mmCIF file of C-alpha atoms in Angstrom:
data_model
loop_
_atom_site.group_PDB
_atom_site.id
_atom_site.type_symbol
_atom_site.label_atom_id
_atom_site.label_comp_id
_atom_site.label_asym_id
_atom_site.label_seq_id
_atom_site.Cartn_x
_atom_site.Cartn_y
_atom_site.Cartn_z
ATOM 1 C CA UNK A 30 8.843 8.600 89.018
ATOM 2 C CA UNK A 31 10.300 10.981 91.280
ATOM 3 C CA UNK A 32 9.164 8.669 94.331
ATOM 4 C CA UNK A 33 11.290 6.159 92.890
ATOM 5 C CA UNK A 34 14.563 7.994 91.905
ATOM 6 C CA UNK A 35 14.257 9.761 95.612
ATOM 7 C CA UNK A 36 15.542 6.038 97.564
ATOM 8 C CA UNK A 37 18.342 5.910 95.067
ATOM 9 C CA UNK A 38 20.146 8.770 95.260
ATOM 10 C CA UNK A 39 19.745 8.386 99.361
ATOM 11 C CA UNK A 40 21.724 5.185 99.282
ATOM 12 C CA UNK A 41 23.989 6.098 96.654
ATOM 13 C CA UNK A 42 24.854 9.495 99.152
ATOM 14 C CA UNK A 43 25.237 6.875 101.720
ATOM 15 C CA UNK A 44 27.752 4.906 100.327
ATOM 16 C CA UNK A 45 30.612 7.680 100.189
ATOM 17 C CA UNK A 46 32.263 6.510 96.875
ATOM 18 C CA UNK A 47 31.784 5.010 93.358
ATOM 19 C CA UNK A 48 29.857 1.663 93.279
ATOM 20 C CA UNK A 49 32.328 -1.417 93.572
ATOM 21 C CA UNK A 50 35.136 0.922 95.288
ATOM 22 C CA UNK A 51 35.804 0.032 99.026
ATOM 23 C CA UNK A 52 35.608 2.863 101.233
ATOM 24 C CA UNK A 53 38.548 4.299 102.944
ATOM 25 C CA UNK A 54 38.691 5.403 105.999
ATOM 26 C CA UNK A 55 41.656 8.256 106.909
ATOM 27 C CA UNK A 56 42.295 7.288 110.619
ATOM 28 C CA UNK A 57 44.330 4.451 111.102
ATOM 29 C CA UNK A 58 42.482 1.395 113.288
ATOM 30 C CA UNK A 59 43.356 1.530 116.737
ATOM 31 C CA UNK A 60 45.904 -0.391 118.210
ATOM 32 C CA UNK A 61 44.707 -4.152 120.070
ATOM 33 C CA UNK A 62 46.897 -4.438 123.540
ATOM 34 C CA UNK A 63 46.163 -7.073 125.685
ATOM 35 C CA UNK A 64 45.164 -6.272 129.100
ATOM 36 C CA UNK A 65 44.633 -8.987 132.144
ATOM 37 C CA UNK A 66 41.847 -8.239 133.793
ATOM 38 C CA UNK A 67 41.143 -9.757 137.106
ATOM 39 C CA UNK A 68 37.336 -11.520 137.268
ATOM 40 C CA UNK A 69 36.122 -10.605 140.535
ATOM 41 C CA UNK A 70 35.531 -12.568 142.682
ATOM 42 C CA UNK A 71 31.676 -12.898 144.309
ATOM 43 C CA UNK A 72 31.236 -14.239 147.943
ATOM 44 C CA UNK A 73 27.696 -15.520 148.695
ATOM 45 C CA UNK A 74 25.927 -13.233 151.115
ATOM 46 C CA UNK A 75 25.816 -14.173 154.675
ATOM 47 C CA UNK A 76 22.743 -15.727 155.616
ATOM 48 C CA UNK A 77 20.263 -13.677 157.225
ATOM 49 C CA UNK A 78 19.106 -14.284 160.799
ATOM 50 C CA UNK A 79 15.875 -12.463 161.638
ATOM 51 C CA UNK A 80 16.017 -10.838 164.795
ATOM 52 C CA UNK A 81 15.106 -12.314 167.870
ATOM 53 C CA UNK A 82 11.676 -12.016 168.814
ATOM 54 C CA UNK A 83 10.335 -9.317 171.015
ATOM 55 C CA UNK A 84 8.599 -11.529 174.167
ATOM 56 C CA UNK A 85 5.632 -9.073 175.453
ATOM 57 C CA UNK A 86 5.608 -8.353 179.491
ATOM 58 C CA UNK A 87 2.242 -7.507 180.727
ATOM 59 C CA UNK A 88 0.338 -8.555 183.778
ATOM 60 C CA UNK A 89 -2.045 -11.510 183.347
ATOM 61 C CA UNK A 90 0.087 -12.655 179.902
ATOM 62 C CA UNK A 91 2.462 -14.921 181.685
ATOM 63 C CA UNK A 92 0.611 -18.339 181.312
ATOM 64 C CA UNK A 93 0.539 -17.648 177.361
ATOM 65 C CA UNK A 94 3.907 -16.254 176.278
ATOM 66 C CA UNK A 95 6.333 -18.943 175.840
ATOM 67 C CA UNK A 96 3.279 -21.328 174.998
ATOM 68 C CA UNK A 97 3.802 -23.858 172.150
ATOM 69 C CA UNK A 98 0.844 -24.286 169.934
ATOM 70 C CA UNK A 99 -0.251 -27.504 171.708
ATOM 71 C CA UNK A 100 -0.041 -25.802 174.859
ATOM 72 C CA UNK A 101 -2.628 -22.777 173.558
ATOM 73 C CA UNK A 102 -4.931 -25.492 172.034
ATOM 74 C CA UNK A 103 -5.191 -27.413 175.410
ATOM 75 C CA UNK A 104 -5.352 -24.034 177.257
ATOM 76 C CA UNK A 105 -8.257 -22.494 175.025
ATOM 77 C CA UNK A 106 -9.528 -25.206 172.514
ATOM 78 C CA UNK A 107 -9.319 -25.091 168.986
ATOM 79 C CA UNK A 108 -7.876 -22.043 167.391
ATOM 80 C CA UNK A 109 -10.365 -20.306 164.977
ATOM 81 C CA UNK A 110 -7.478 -19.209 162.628
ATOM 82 C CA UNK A 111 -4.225 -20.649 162.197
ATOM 83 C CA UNK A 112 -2.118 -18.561 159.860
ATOM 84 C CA UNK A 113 1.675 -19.372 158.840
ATOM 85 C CA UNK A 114 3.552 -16.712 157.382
ATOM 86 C CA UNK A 115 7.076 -18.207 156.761
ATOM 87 C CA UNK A 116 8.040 -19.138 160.200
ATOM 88 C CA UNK A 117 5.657 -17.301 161.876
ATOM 89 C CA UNK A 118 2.738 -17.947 163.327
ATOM 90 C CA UNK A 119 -0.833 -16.735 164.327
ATOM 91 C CA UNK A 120 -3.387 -18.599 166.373
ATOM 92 C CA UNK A 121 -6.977 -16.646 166.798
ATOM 93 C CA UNK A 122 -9.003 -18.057 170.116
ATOM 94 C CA UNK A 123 -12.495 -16.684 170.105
ATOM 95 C CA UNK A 124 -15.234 -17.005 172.431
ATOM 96 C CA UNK A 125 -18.508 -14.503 173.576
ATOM 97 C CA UNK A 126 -15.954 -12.038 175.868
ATOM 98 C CA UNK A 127 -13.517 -11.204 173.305
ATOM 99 C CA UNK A 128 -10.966 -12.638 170.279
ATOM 100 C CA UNK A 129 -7.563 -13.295 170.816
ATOM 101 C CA UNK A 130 -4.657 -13.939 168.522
ATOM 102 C CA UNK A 131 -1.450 -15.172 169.911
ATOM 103 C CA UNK A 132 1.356 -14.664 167.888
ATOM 104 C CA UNK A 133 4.106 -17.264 167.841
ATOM 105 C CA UNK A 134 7.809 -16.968 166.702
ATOM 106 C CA UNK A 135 11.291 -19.771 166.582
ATOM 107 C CA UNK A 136 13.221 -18.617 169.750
ATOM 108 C CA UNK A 137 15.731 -20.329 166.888
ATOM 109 C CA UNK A 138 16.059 -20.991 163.316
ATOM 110 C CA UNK A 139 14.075 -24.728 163.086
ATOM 111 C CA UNK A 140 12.739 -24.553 166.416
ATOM 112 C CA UNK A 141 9.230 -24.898 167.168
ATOM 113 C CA UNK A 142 7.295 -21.480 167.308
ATOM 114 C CA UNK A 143 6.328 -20.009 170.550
ATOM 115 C CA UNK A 144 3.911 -17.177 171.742
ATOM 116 C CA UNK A 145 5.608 -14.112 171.806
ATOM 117 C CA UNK A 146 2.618 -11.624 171.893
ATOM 118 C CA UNK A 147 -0.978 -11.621 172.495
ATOM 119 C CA UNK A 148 -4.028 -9.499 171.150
ATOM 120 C CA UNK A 149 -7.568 -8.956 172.294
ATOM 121 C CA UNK A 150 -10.332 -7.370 171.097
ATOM 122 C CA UNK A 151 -13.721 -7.903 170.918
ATOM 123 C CA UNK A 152 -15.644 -9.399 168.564
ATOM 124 C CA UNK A 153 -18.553 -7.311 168.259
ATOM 125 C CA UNK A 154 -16.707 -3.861 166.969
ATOM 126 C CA UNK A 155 -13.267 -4.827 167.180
ATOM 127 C CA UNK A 156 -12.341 -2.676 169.750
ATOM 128 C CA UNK A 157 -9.153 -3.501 171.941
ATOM 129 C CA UNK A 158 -9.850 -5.290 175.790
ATOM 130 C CA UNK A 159 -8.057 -6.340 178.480
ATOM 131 C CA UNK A 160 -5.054 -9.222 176.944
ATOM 132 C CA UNK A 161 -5.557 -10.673 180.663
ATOM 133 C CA UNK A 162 -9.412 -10.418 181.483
ATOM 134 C CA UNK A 163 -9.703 -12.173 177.774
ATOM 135 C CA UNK A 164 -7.336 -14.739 178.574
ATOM 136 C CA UNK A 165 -9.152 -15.466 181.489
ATOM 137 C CA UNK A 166 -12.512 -15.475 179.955
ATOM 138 C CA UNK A 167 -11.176 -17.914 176.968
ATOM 139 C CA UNK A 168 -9.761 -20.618 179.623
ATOM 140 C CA UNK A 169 -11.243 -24.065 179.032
ATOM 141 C CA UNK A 170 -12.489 -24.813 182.975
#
């Protein structure tokens, strides 16, 4: 019985005055003014150009920067790998000397990718080689 009683008196404490009597509060409501409040306004962001691409410089690297994709598949065959990522590219020549991957980037937004850096290694332990001596053993004759 007491279990029951117990949820009673809770709400009746709750209500802060005799059942069917509005409560009052003692602090006046505050007062409404109207204030003009400028939206702001949002510009769109500025598109993003990426960076221009860093174009590697070594010795024995000159006939394959600046390549186009056709060029390096002429130059060295089929790639092994050919791996897009957004607008980049990566084209993986492989052969019994060594693997190479060319990576190609837009000199441009919506231009055509182009070798901006090569990487050799070889395929057995993956262990870094000469770019140039891999280039040159990777040459179609």
């Amino acid at each position: 019985m007491a279990a029951a009683v117990l949820p009673a008196l809770l709400l009746s404490a709750c209500g802060g005055g005799s059942p069917g009597q509005p409560v009052r509060s003692t602090k006046p409501p505050p007062k409404r003014t109207h204030v003009s409040v400028a939206t702001p306004v949002r510009r769109p962001a500025p598109p993003v150009t990426p960076p221009p691409a860093r174009i590697q410089s070594l010795p024995g690297v000159e006939g394959v920067i600046g390549a186009t994709p056709s060029q390096l598949t002429r130059e060295f065959g089929t790639p092994r790998l050919d791996v897009w990522e957004g607008d980049a590219r990566k084209l993986q020549f492989s052969g019994s000397p060594c693997v190479l991957d060319v990576y190609l980037y837009p000199s441009a937004p919506g231009r055509e990718p182009q070798a901006t850096y090569v990487d050799a290694r070889r395929p057995s332990d993956g262990k870094d080689v000469d770019r140039a001596a891999c280039i040159a053993g990777l040459r179609k004759p």
